[in-house]
Amino acid sequence: MAKNTRSKKPSRDMLEEIADKIVASLEVAVAEGTEEFEMPWTRLSDRPRNFATGRPYTGMNAFNLMLAQMVRGFSTGYWLPRGYCKKNNISFAGARSEIISVPVVVERLKEDGTEDKRVFFKNIPVFNIAELKGVEMPEGEIEAFVDETEEFAEIDEFVAATGAIVNTAGQQAFYSLKTDEITMPPRELFRATKSSTATQGYYSTLLHELVHWSGAEKREARFADKIGGRADYAKEELVAEIGAAVLGLNFGLAAELREDNRAYVADWAKALDNDVSHIREAAKAAVSAARYLERTARAGAKTNETTSEALAAA
């Protein structure tokens, strides 16, 4: 188990002190540059493909579907045509389709006896299987990977006590505002990087998404209906990464800010013209998010304890 070095009841000032140290380190990172950010988990092929046939899409179809996967936050690259869904009684109610173009060759016999071939393109709606009920992404690809992470019980208990719903699926980590749920890749896909262990990579990612979760309108209301462009998105990414670093250091997940954290923030700072004032603003929001999560976790733990006592006495 990863070593826990934090005090049991950290003061509110401790979070601010941690954040100040992080900001100082990040300002240097933005000014001097960092190594290229290294993804802490292995990405299996995200190439869009037909789920029924296994064939990959090509050309503009592949490009458009890949873009849709990124923009809409799908955790899988598998798609199914609407016609296939109808034929196999797969419900796509509430799902939003993307359009692919399929060539159709029409042959006809001309008056002089020669064949005339013409190619037309037919538009076909396809659905990502993440939106289809009763269709699951095959997990066989993941079975070959070995789980290199170690359990960090205190963080697991902390996340559970907040009440956040965390699903394990696909190859992307994200918080969905639509479903109010967090999705994490399987632990088996996480690996060590130059500056982080697989355990640090997994839990840093989980805490990053938990900070996003804290920003929902019914919680901190940090970004409800406000993320309208790359700059807004970049600011929220800074909050999430700094918040994850604050929580991680507070839990003792790492002894100091890791190069992976620095590189990630530096990448997003570029979208904000490397203006370090945005980092300072994000740090304030990150501390607020960390405090909110600690309050929520304490309340959740107390409720669970009361419920357990009541059940034991029944």
C-alpha atoms as a printed R data frame, in Angstrom:
    type eleno elety resid chain resno       x      y       z
1   ATOM     1    CA   MET     A     1   0.000  0.000   0.000
2   ATOM     2    CA   ALA     A     2   1.239  3.513  -0.777
3   ATOM     3    CA   LYS     A     3   2.584  5.306   2.251
4   ATOM     4    CA   ASN     A     4   0.343  7.916   3.806
5   ATOM     5    CA   THR     A     5   2.216 10.858   5.270
6   ATOM     6    CA   ARG     A     6  -0.541 13.406   5.834
7   ATOM     7    CA   SER     A     7  -1.908 14.337   9.228
8   ATOM     8    CA   LYS     A     8  -5.322 12.997  10.086
9   ATOM     9    CA   LYS     A     9  -6.930 16.446  10.429
10  ATOM    10    CA   PRO     A    10  -5.133 18.957   8.229
11  ATOM    11    CA   SER     A    11  -5.906 22.598   8.862
12  ATOM    12    CA   ARG     A    12  -7.539 24.674   6.171
13  ATOM    13    CA   ASP     A    13  -4.338 26.760   6.013
14  ATOM    14    CA   MET     A    14  -2.356 23.670   5.036
15  ATOM    15    CA   LEU     A    15  -4.181 23.478   1.706
16  ATOM    16    CA   GLU     A    16  -3.270 27.084   0.977
17  ATOM    17    CA   GLU     A    17   0.366 26.491   1.897
18  ATOM    18    CA   ILE     A    18   0.502 23.498  -0.435
19  ATOM    19    CA   ALA     A    19  -1.137 25.530  -3.208
20  ATOM    20    CA   ASP     A    20   1.376 28.383  -2.773
21  ATOM    21    CA   LYS     A    21   4.273 25.967  -3.227
22  ATOM    22    CA   ILE     A    22   2.590 24.447  -6.269
23  ATOM    23    CA   VAL     A    23   2.004 27.853  -7.865
24  ATOM    24    CA   ALA     A    24   5.650 28.825  -7.356
25  ATOM    25    CA   SER     A    25   6.777 25.607  -9.031
26  ATOM    26    CA   LEU     A    26   4.299 26.010 -11.894
27  ATOM    27    CA   GLU     A    27   5.331 29.590 -12.601
28  ATOM    28    CA   VAL     A    28   8.894 28.379 -13.072
29  ATOM    29    CA   ALA     A    29   7.646 25.552 -15.291
30  ATOM    30    CA   VAL     A    30   5.765 27.972 -17.550
31  ATOM    31    CA   ALA     A    31   8.727 30.345 -17.751
32  ATOM    32    CA   GLU     A    32  11.450 27.747 -18.308
33  ATOM    33    CA   GLY     A    33   9.496 24.979 -20.012
34  ATOM    34    CA   THR     A    34   9.052 21.323 -19.088
35  ATOM    35    CA   GLU     A    35   9.450 17.916 -20.601
36  ATOM    36    CA   GLU     A    36   6.612 16.774 -22.841
37  ATOM    37    CA   PHE     A    37   3.586 15.566 -20.901
38  ATOM    38    CA   GLU     A    38   3.447 11.772 -20.711
39  ATOM    39    CA   MET     A    39   0.044 10.072 -20.550
40  ATOM    40    CA   PRO     A    40  -0.092  7.953 -17.352
41  ATOM    41    CA   TRP     A    41  -2.068  5.157 -18.956
42  ATOM    42    CA   THR     A    42  -1.813  3.065 -22.098
43  ATOM    43    CA   ARG     A    43  -4.243  4.046 -24.818
44  ATOM    44    CA   LEU     A    44  -5.471  1.105 -26.842
45  ATOM    45    CA   SER     A    45  -6.490  1.887 -30.378
46  ATOM    46    CA   ASP     A    46  -9.042  4.715 -30.345
47  ATOM    47    CA   ARG     A    47  -9.418  4.431 -34.101
48  ATOM    48    CA   PRO     A    48 -13.128  4.542 -34.950
49  ATOM    49    CA   ARG     A    49 -14.413  1.206 -36.153
50  ATOM    50    CA   ASN     A    50 -17.651 -0.611 -36.905
51  ATOM    51    CA   PHE     A    51 -18.571 -2.603 -33.804
52  ATOM    52    CA   ALA     A    52 -20.448 -5.256 -35.790
53  ATOM    53    CA   THR     A    53 -17.755 -5.966 -38.389
54  ATOM    54    CA   GLY     A    54 -14.619 -4.802 -36.577
55  ATOM    55    CA   ARG     A    55 -13.563 -2.856 -39.665
56  ATOM    56    CA   PRO     A    56 -11.947  0.554 -39.046
57  ATOM    57    CA   TYR     A    57 -13.423  3.630 -40.684
58  ATOM    58    CA   THR     A    58 -11.124  5.469 -43.090
59  ATOM    59    CA   GLY     A    59 -10.622  8.897 -44.614
60  ATOM    60    CA   MET     A    60 -12.921 11.720 -43.580
61  ATOM    61    CA   ASN     A    61 -15.255  9.258 -41.861
62  ATOM    62    CA   ALA     A    62 -12.452  8.281 -39.481
63  ATOM    63    CA   PHE     A    63 -11.469 11.914 -38.927
64  ATOM    64    CA   ASN     A    64 -15.025 13.079 -38.216
65  ATOM    65    CA   LEU     A    65 -15.782 10.200 -35.849
66  ATOM    66    CA   MET     A    66 -12.493 10.674 -33.995
67  ATOM    67    CA   LEU     A    67 -13.342 14.359 -33.576
68  ATOM    68    CA   ALA     A    68 -16.795 13.414 -32.270
69  ATOM    69    CA   GLN     A    69 -15.223 11.003 -29.776
70  ATOM    70    CA   MET     A    70 -13.023 13.778 -28.410
71  ATOM    71    CA   VAL     A    71 -15.636 16.553 -28.337
72  ATOM    72    CA   ARG     A    72 -18.427 14.400 -26.918
73  ATOM    73    CA   GLY     A    73 -16.208 12.541 -24.460
74  ATOM    74    CA   PHE     A    74 -16.887  8.989 -25.631
75  ATOM    75    CA   SER     A    75 -14.766  6.342 -23.934
76  ATOM    76    CA   THR     A    76 -14.781  3.989 -26.914
77  ATOM    77    CA   GLY     A    77 -14.176  4.162 -30.655
78  ATOM    78    CA   TYR     A    78 -16.852  1.613 -31.567
79  ATOM    79    CA   TRP     A    79 -19.854  2.701 -33.658
80  ATOM    80    CA   LEU     A    80 -22.966  1.036 -35.066
81  ATOM    81    CA   PRO     A    81 -25.080  2.116 -38.064
82  ATOM    82    CA   ARG     A    82 -28.705  3.012 -37.382
83  ATOM    83    CA   GLY     A    83 -29.885  0.344 -39.818
84  ATOM    84    CA   TYR     A    84 -27.990 -2.346 -37.899
85  ATOM    85    CA   CYS     A    85 -29.521 -1.142 -34.634
86  ATOM    86    CA   LYS     A    86 -33.042 -1.307 -36.066
87  ATOM    87    CA   LYS     A    87 -32.482 -4.762 -37.533
88  ATOM    88    CA   ASN     A    88 -31.126 -6.116 -34.249
89  ATOM    89    CA   ASN     A    89 -33.599 -4.341 -31.947
90  ATOM    90    CA   ILE     A    90 -30.928 -2.184 -30.314
91  ATOM    91    CA   SER     A    91 -32.527  0.912 -28.804
92  ATOM    92    CA   PHE     A    92 -30.960  4.239 -29.723
93  ATOM    93    CA   ALA     A    93 -33.584  6.393 -28.017
94  ATOM    94    CA   GLY     A    94 -31.988  9.599 -26.779
95  ATOM    95    CA   ALA     A    95 -28.751  8.949 -28.667
96  ATOM    96    CA   ARG     A    96 -27.373 11.494 -31.133
97  ATOM    97    CA   SER     A    97 -25.946 10.153 -34.362
98  ATOM    98    CA   GLU     A    98 -22.932 11.168 -36.417
99  ATOM    99    CA   ILE     A    99 -22.961 10.930 -40.205
100 ATOM   100    CA   ILE     A   100 -20.601  8.869 -42.339
101 ATOM   101    CA   SER     A   101 -20.532  8.745 -46.134
102 ATOM   102    CA   VAL     A   102 -20.470  5.381 -47.874
103 ATOM   103    CA   PRO     A   103 -19.741  5.005 -51.606
104 ATOM   104    CA   VAL     A   104 -22.432  3.312 -53.655
105 ATOM   105    CA   VAL     A   105 -21.575  2.079 -57.143
106 ATOM   106    CA   VAL     A   106 -24.404  2.174 -59.663
107 ATOM   107    CA   GLU     A   107 -23.920  0.199 -62.871
108 ATOM   108    CA   ARG     A   108 -26.037  0.532 -65.983
109 ATOM   109    CA   LEU     A   109 -25.848 -0.681 -69.540
110 ATOM   110    CA   LYS     A   110 -25.532  2.084 -72.092
111 ATOM   111    CA   GLU     A   111 -27.253  2.022 -75.492
112 ATOM   112    CA   ASP     A   112 -24.009  1.042 -77.205
113 ATOM   113    CA   GLY     A   113 -23.742 -2.047 -74.995
114 ATOM   114    CA   THR     A   114 -20.954 -0.780 -72.754
115 ATOM   115    CA   GLU     A   115 -21.213 -0.578 -68.988
116 ATOM   116    CA   ASP     A   116 -21.413  2.762 -67.241
117 ATOM   117    CA   LYS     A   117 -20.323  2.876 -63.596
118 ATOM   118    CA   ARG     A   118 -21.081  5.843 -61.404
119 ATOM   119    CA   VAL     A   119 -20.207  6.347 -57.756
120 ATOM   120    CA   PHE     A   120 -22.568  8.125 -55.408
121 ATOM   121    CA   PHE     A   121 -22.163  8.762 -51.701
122 ATOM   122    CA   LYS     A   122 -24.870  7.783 -49.260
123 ATOM   123    CA   ASN     A   123 -25.062  9.379 -45.826
124 ATOM   124    CA   ILE     A   124 -25.554  6.886 -42.995
125 ATOM   125    CA   PRO     A   125 -26.213  7.783 -39.327
126 ATOM   126    CA   VAL     A   126 -24.043  5.904 -36.827
127 ATOM   127    CA   PHE     A   127 -24.174  5.801 -33.029
128 ATOM   128    CA   ASN     A   128 -21.334  5.417 -30.571
129 ATOM   129    CA   ILE     A   129 -22.014  2.276 -28.540
130 ATOM   130    CA   ALA     A   130 -21.539  4.295 -25.325
131 ATOM   131    CA   GLU     A   131 -25.028  5.702 -26.007
132 ATOM   132    CA   LEU     A   132 -26.679  2.387 -26.838
133 ATOM   133    CA   LYS     A   133 -28.407  0.319 -24.193
134 ATOM   134    CA   GLY     A   134 -27.330 -3.289 -23.876
135 ATOM   135    CA   VAL     A   135 -24.160 -2.893 -25.936
136 ATOM   136    CA   GLU     A   136 -20.840 -3.009 -24.091
137 ATOM   137    CA   MET     A   137 -17.287 -2.460 -25.264
138 ATOM   138    CA   PRO     A   138 -15.329 -5.720 -25.413
139 ATOM   139    CA   GLU     A   139 -12.808 -5.953 -22.596
140 ATOM   140    CA   GLY     A   140 -10.624 -8.656 -24.135
141 ATOM   141    CA   GLU     A   141  -8.017 -6.091 -25.222
142 ATOM   142    CA   ILE     A   142  -7.336 -5.169 -21.599
143 ATOM   143    CA   GLU     A   143  -6.902 -8.688 -20.229
144 ATOM   144    CA   ALA     A   144  -3.263 -8.853 -21.360
145 ATOM   145    CA   PHE     A   145  -2.300 -5.925 -19.112
146 ATOM   146    CA   VAL     A   146  -1.125 -6.419 -15.534
147 ATOM   147    CA   ASP     A   147  -2.341 -4.096 -12.780
148 ATOM   148    CA   GLU     A   148   0.780 -2.237 -11.603
149 ATOM   149    CA   THR     A   149  -1.083  0.071  -9.228
150 ATOM   150    CA   GLU     A   150  -1.333 -0.308  -5.472
151 ATOM   151    CA   GLU     A   151  -4.438  0.490  -3.481
152 ATOM   152    CA   PHE     A   152  -4.387  3.766  -1.577
153 ATOM   153    CA   ALA     A   153  -7.199  3.059   0.864
154 ATOM   154    CA   GLU     A   154  -7.501  6.561   2.260
155 ATOM   155    CA   ILE     A   155  -8.034  8.129  -1.155
156 ATOM   156    CA   ASP     A   156 -10.467  5.370  -2.137
157 ATOM   157    CA   GLU     A   157 -12.454  6.002   1.046
158 ATOM   158    CA   PHE     A   158 -12.279  9.764   0.497
159 ATOM   159    CA   VAL     A   159 -13.668  9.537  -3.031
160 ATOM   160    CA   ALA     A   160 -16.408  7.127  -1.945
161 ATOM   161    CA   ALA     A   161 -17.404  9.398   0.948
162 ATOM   162    CA   THR     A   162 -17.960 12.342  -1.421
163 ATOM   163    CA   GLY     A   163 -20.738 10.375  -3.098
164 ATOM   164    CA   ALA     A   164 -19.245 10.775  -6.563
165 ATOM   165    CA   ILE     A   165 -20.189  7.992  -8.974
166 ATOM   166    CA   VAL     A   166 -17.055  6.527 -10.555
167 ATOM   167    CA   ASN     A   167 -17.374  4.119 -13.476
168 ATOM   168    CA   THR     A   168 -14.583  2.027 -14.979
169 ATOM   169    CA   ALA     A   169 -14.768  1.768 -18.761
170 ATOM   170    CA   GLY     A   170 -12.953  2.522 -21.979
171 ATOM   171    CA   GLN     A   171  -9.666  4.337 -22.414
172 ATOM   172    CA   GLN     A   172 -10.412  7.913 -21.415
173 ATOM   173    CA   ALA     A   173 -10.717  9.628 -18.048
174 ATOM   174    CA   PHE     A   174 -13.440 12.257 -17.911
175 ATOM   175    CA   TYR     A   175 -16.258 13.821 -15.905
176 ATOM   176    CA   SER     A   176 -19.592 14.013 -17.715
177 ATOM   177    CA   LEU     A   177 -21.684 17.037 -16.809
178 ATOM   178    CA   LYS     A   178 -24.650 15.390 -18.532
179 ATOM   179    CA   THR     A   179 -24.667 12.251 -16.365
180 ATOM   180    CA   ASP     A   180 -22.809 13.772 -13.393
181 ATOM   181    CA   GLU     A   181 -20.511 10.752 -13.350
182 ATOM   182    CA   ILE     A   182 -16.777 10.139 -13.546
183 ATOM   183    CA   THR     A   183 -15.341  7.547 -15.921
184 ATOM   184    CA   MET     A   184 -11.886  6.069 -15.369
185 ATOM   185    CA   PRO     A   185  -9.884  3.649 -17.538
186 ATOM   186    CA   PRO     A   186  -9.230  0.241 -15.914
187 ATOM   187    CA   ARG     A   187  -6.356  0.271 -13.429
188 ATOM   188    CA   GLU     A   188  -4.553 -2.289 -15.615
189 ATOM   189    CA   LEU     A   189  -3.938  0.391 -18.246
190 ATOM   190    CA   PHE     A   190  -2.030  2.694 -15.893
191 ATOM   191    CA   ARG     A   191   1.754  2.521 -16.058
192 ATOM   192    CA   ALA     A   192   4.767  4.257 -14.582
193 ATOM   193    CA   THR     A   193   6.143  7.367 -16.290
194 ATOM   194    CA   LYS     A   194   9.500  9.106 -15.847
195 ATOM   195    CA   SER     A   195   8.250 10.996 -12.798
196 ATOM   196    CA   SER     A   196   5.314  8.948 -11.488
197 ATOM   197    CA   THR     A   197   4.476  5.436 -10.415
198 ATOM   198    CA   ALA     A   198   1.414  3.720 -11.849
199 ATOM   199    CA   THR     A   199  -0.273  4.273  -8.477
200 ATOM   200    CA   GLN     A   200   0.425  8.002  -8.550
201 ATOM   201    CA   GLY     A   201  -0.804  8.216 -12.129
202 ATOM   202    CA   TYR     A   202  -4.065  6.452 -11.329
203 ATOM   203    CA   TYR     A   203  -4.946  8.387  -8.194
204 ATOM   204    CA   SER     A   204  -3.818 11.750  -9.588
205 ATOM   205    CA   THR     A   205  -6.120 11.172 -12.544
206 ATOM   206    CA   LEU     A   206  -8.980 10.144 -10.251
207 ATOM   207    CA   LEU     A   207  -8.534 13.247  -8.079
208 ATOM   208    CA   HIS     A   208  -8.316 15.413 -11.224
209 ATOM   209    CA   GLU     A   209 -11.725 14.168 -12.360
210 ATOM   210    CA   LEU     A   210 -13.104 14.525  -8.825
211 ATOM   211    CA   VAL     A   211 -12.164 18.209  -8.871
212 ATOM   212    CA   HIS     A   212 -14.055 18.555 -12.175
213 ATOM   213    CA   TRP     A   213 -17.010 16.850 -10.423
214 ATOM   214    CA   SER     A   214 -16.898 19.489  -7.686
215 ATOM   215    CA   GLY     A   215 -17.545 22.238 -10.236
216 ATOM   216    CA   ALA     A   216 -21.097 21.183 -11.106
217 ATOM   217    CA   GLU     A   217 -23.846 23.752 -10.581
218 ATOM   218    CA   LYS     A   218 -25.276 21.971  -7.524
219 ATOM   219    CA   ARG     A   219 -21.831 21.982  -5.896
220 ATOM   220    CA   GLU     A   220 -19.282 24.759  -6.436
221 ATOM   221    CA   ALA     A   221 -21.060 26.019  -9.590
222 ATOM   222    CA   ARG     A   222 -17.645 26.748 -11.046
223 ATOM   223    CA   PHE     A   223 -18.279 26.137 -14.708
224 ATOM   224    CA   ALA     A   224 -21.993 25.488 -15.147
225 ATOM   225    CA   ASP     A   225 -22.906 26.714 -18.640
226 ATOM   226    CA   LYS     A   226 -19.714 28.780 -18.799
227 ATOM   227    CA   ILE     A   227 -17.271 26.608 -20.731
228 ATOM   228    CA   GLY     A   228 -17.774 28.038 -24.176
229 ATOM   229    CA   GLY     A   229 -14.320 27.948 -25.699
230 ATOM   230    CA   ARG     A   230 -10.768 26.702 -25.449
231 ATOM   231    CA   ALA     A   231  -9.773 29.432 -22.967
232 ATOM   232    CA   ASP     A   232 -12.584 28.520 -20.557
233 ATOM   233    CA   TYR     A   233 -11.750 24.846 -20.918
234 ATOM   234    CA   ALA     A   234  -8.068 25.547 -20.273
235 ATOM   235    CA   LYS     A   235  -8.889 27.454 -17.078
236 ATOM   236    CA   GLU     A   236 -10.951 24.541 -15.770
237 ATOM   237    CA   GLU     A   237  -8.158 22.106 -16.628
238 ATOM   238    CA   LEU     A   238  -5.762 24.233 -14.581
239 ATOM   239    CA   VAL     A   239  -8.166 24.140 -11.635
240 ATOM   240    CA   ALA     A   240  -8.566 20.367 -11.887
241 ATOM   241    CA   GLU     A   241  -4.847 19.619 -12.164
242 ATOM   242    CA   ILE     A   242  -3.807 22.014  -9.413
243 ATOM   243    CA   GLY     A   243  -6.646 20.733  -7.232
244 ATOM   244    CA   ALA     A   244  -5.536 17.149  -7.812
245 ATOM   245    CA   ALA     A   245  -1.962 18.111  -6.919
246 ATOM   246    CA   VAL     A   246  -3.105 19.855  -3.721
247 ATOM   247    CA   LEU     A   247  -5.141 16.834  -2.643
248 ATOM   248    CA   GLY     A   248  -2.437 14.384  -3.699
249 ATOM   249    CA   LEU     A   249   0.264 16.135  -1.691
250 ATOM   250    CA   ASN     A   250  -2.103 16.466   1.250
251 ATOM   251    CA   PHE     A   251  -2.761 12.722   1.178
252 ATOM   252    CA   GLY     A   252   0.922 11.916   0.828
253 ATOM   253    CA   LEU     A   253   0.497 10.442  -2.641
254 ATOM   254    CA   ALA     A   254   3.761 12.199  -3.507
255 ATOM   255    CA   ALA     A   255   6.317 14.161  -1.510
256 ATOM   256    CA   GLU     A   256   6.494 17.018  -4.015
257 ATOM   257    CA   LEU     A   257   4.923 18.273  -7.213
258 ATOM   258    CA   ARG     A   258   5.665 15.758  -9.954
259 ATOM   259    CA   GLU     A   259   7.013 16.652 -13.383
260 ATOM   260    CA   ASP     A   260   3.850 15.168 -14.905
261 ATOM   261    CA   ASN     A   261   1.778 17.798 -13.049
262 ATOM   262    CA   ARG     A   262   4.092 20.586 -14.172
263 ATOM   263    CA   ALA     A   263   4.055 19.470 -17.805
264 ATOM   264    CA   TYR     A   264   0.258 19.125 -17.898
265 ATOM   265    CA   VAL     A   265  -0.322 22.602 -16.481
266 ATOM   266    CA   ALA     A   266   2.344 24.122 -18.728
267 ATOM   267    CA   ASP     A   267   0.609 22.633 -21.777
268 ATOM   268    CA   TRP     A   268  -2.740 24.203 -20.874
269 ATOM   269    CA   ALA     A   269  -1.095 27.493 -19.906
270 ATOM   270    CA   LYS     A   270  -0.083 27.859 -23.557
271 ATOM   271    CA   ALA     A   271  -3.781 28.179 -24.427
272 ATOM   272    CA   LEU     A   272  -3.860 31.179 -22.072
273 ATOM   273    CA   ASP     A   273  -0.778 32.871 -23.568
274 ATOM   274    CA   ASN     A   274   1.355 31.613 -20.653
275 ATOM   275    CA   ASP     A   275  -0.207 34.279 -18.432
276 ATOM   276    CA   VAL     A   276   0.717 33.094 -14.930
277 ATOM   277    CA   SER     A   277  -2.095 35.166 -13.407
278 ATOM   278    CA   HIS     A   278  -4.441 32.436 -14.631
279 ATOM   279    CA   ILE     A   279  -2.443 29.893 -12.638
280 ATOM   280    CA   ARG     A   280  -2.862 31.966  -9.479
281 ATOM   281    CA   GLU     A   281  -6.609 32.312 -10.099
282 ATOM   282    CA   ALA     A   282  -6.884 28.592 -10.776
283 ATOM   283    CA   ALA     A   283  -5.024 27.836  -7.546
284 ATOM   284    CA   LYS     A   284  -7.600 29.797  -5.533
285 ATOM   285    CA   ALA     A   285 -10.426 27.870  -7.185
286 ATOM   286    CA   ALA     A   286  -8.506 24.615  -6.669
287 ATOM   287    CA   VAL     A   287  -8.159 25.238  -2.928
288 ATOM   288    CA   SER     A   288 -11.867 26.048  -2.762
289 ATOM   289    CA   ALA     A   289 -12.638 22.784  -4.573
290 ATOM   290    CA   ALA     A   290 -10.349 20.810  -2.254
291 ATOM   291    CA   ARG     A   291 -12.032 22.306   0.793
292 ATOM   292    CA   TYR     A   292 -15.464 21.542  -0.632
293 ATOM   293    CA   LEU     A   293 -14.477 17.939  -1.285
294 ATOM   294    CA   GLU     A   294 -13.059 17.528   2.220
295 ATOM   295    CA   ARG     A   295 -16.265 18.935   3.769
296 ATOM   296    CA   THR     A   296 -18.382 16.685   1.581
297 ATOM   297    CA   ALA     A   297 -16.282 13.620   2.377
298 ATOM   298    CA   ARG     A   298 -16.426 14.296   6.119
299 ATOM   299    CA   ALA     A   299 -20.208 14.668   5.970
300 ATOM   300    CA   GLY     A   300 -20.506 11.515   3.878
301 ATOM   301    CA   ALA     A   301 -18.296  9.516   6.220
302 ATOM   302    CA   LYS     A   302 -20.315 10.705   9.226
303 ATOM   303    CA   THR     A   303 -23.580  9.711   7.539
304 ATOM   304    CA   ASN     A   304 -22.194  6.278   6.682
305 ATOM   305    CA   GLU     A   305 -20.992  5.815  10.256
306 ATOM   306    CA   THR     A   306 -24.394  6.772  11.671
307 ATOM   307    CA   THR     A   307 -26.132  4.400   9.261
308 ATOM   308    CA   SER     A   308 -23.799  1.551  10.210
309 ATOM   309    CA   GLU     A   309 -24.412  2.144  13.908
310 ATOM   310    CA   ALA     A   310 -28.165  2.163  13.348
311 ATOM   311    CA   LEU     A   311 -28.018 -1.102  11.414
312 ATOM   312    CA   ALA     A   312 -25.853 -2.689  14.100
313 ATOM   313    CA   ALA     A   313 -28.312 -1.673  16.795
314 ATOM   314    CA   ALA     A   314 -31.352 -2.911  14.875
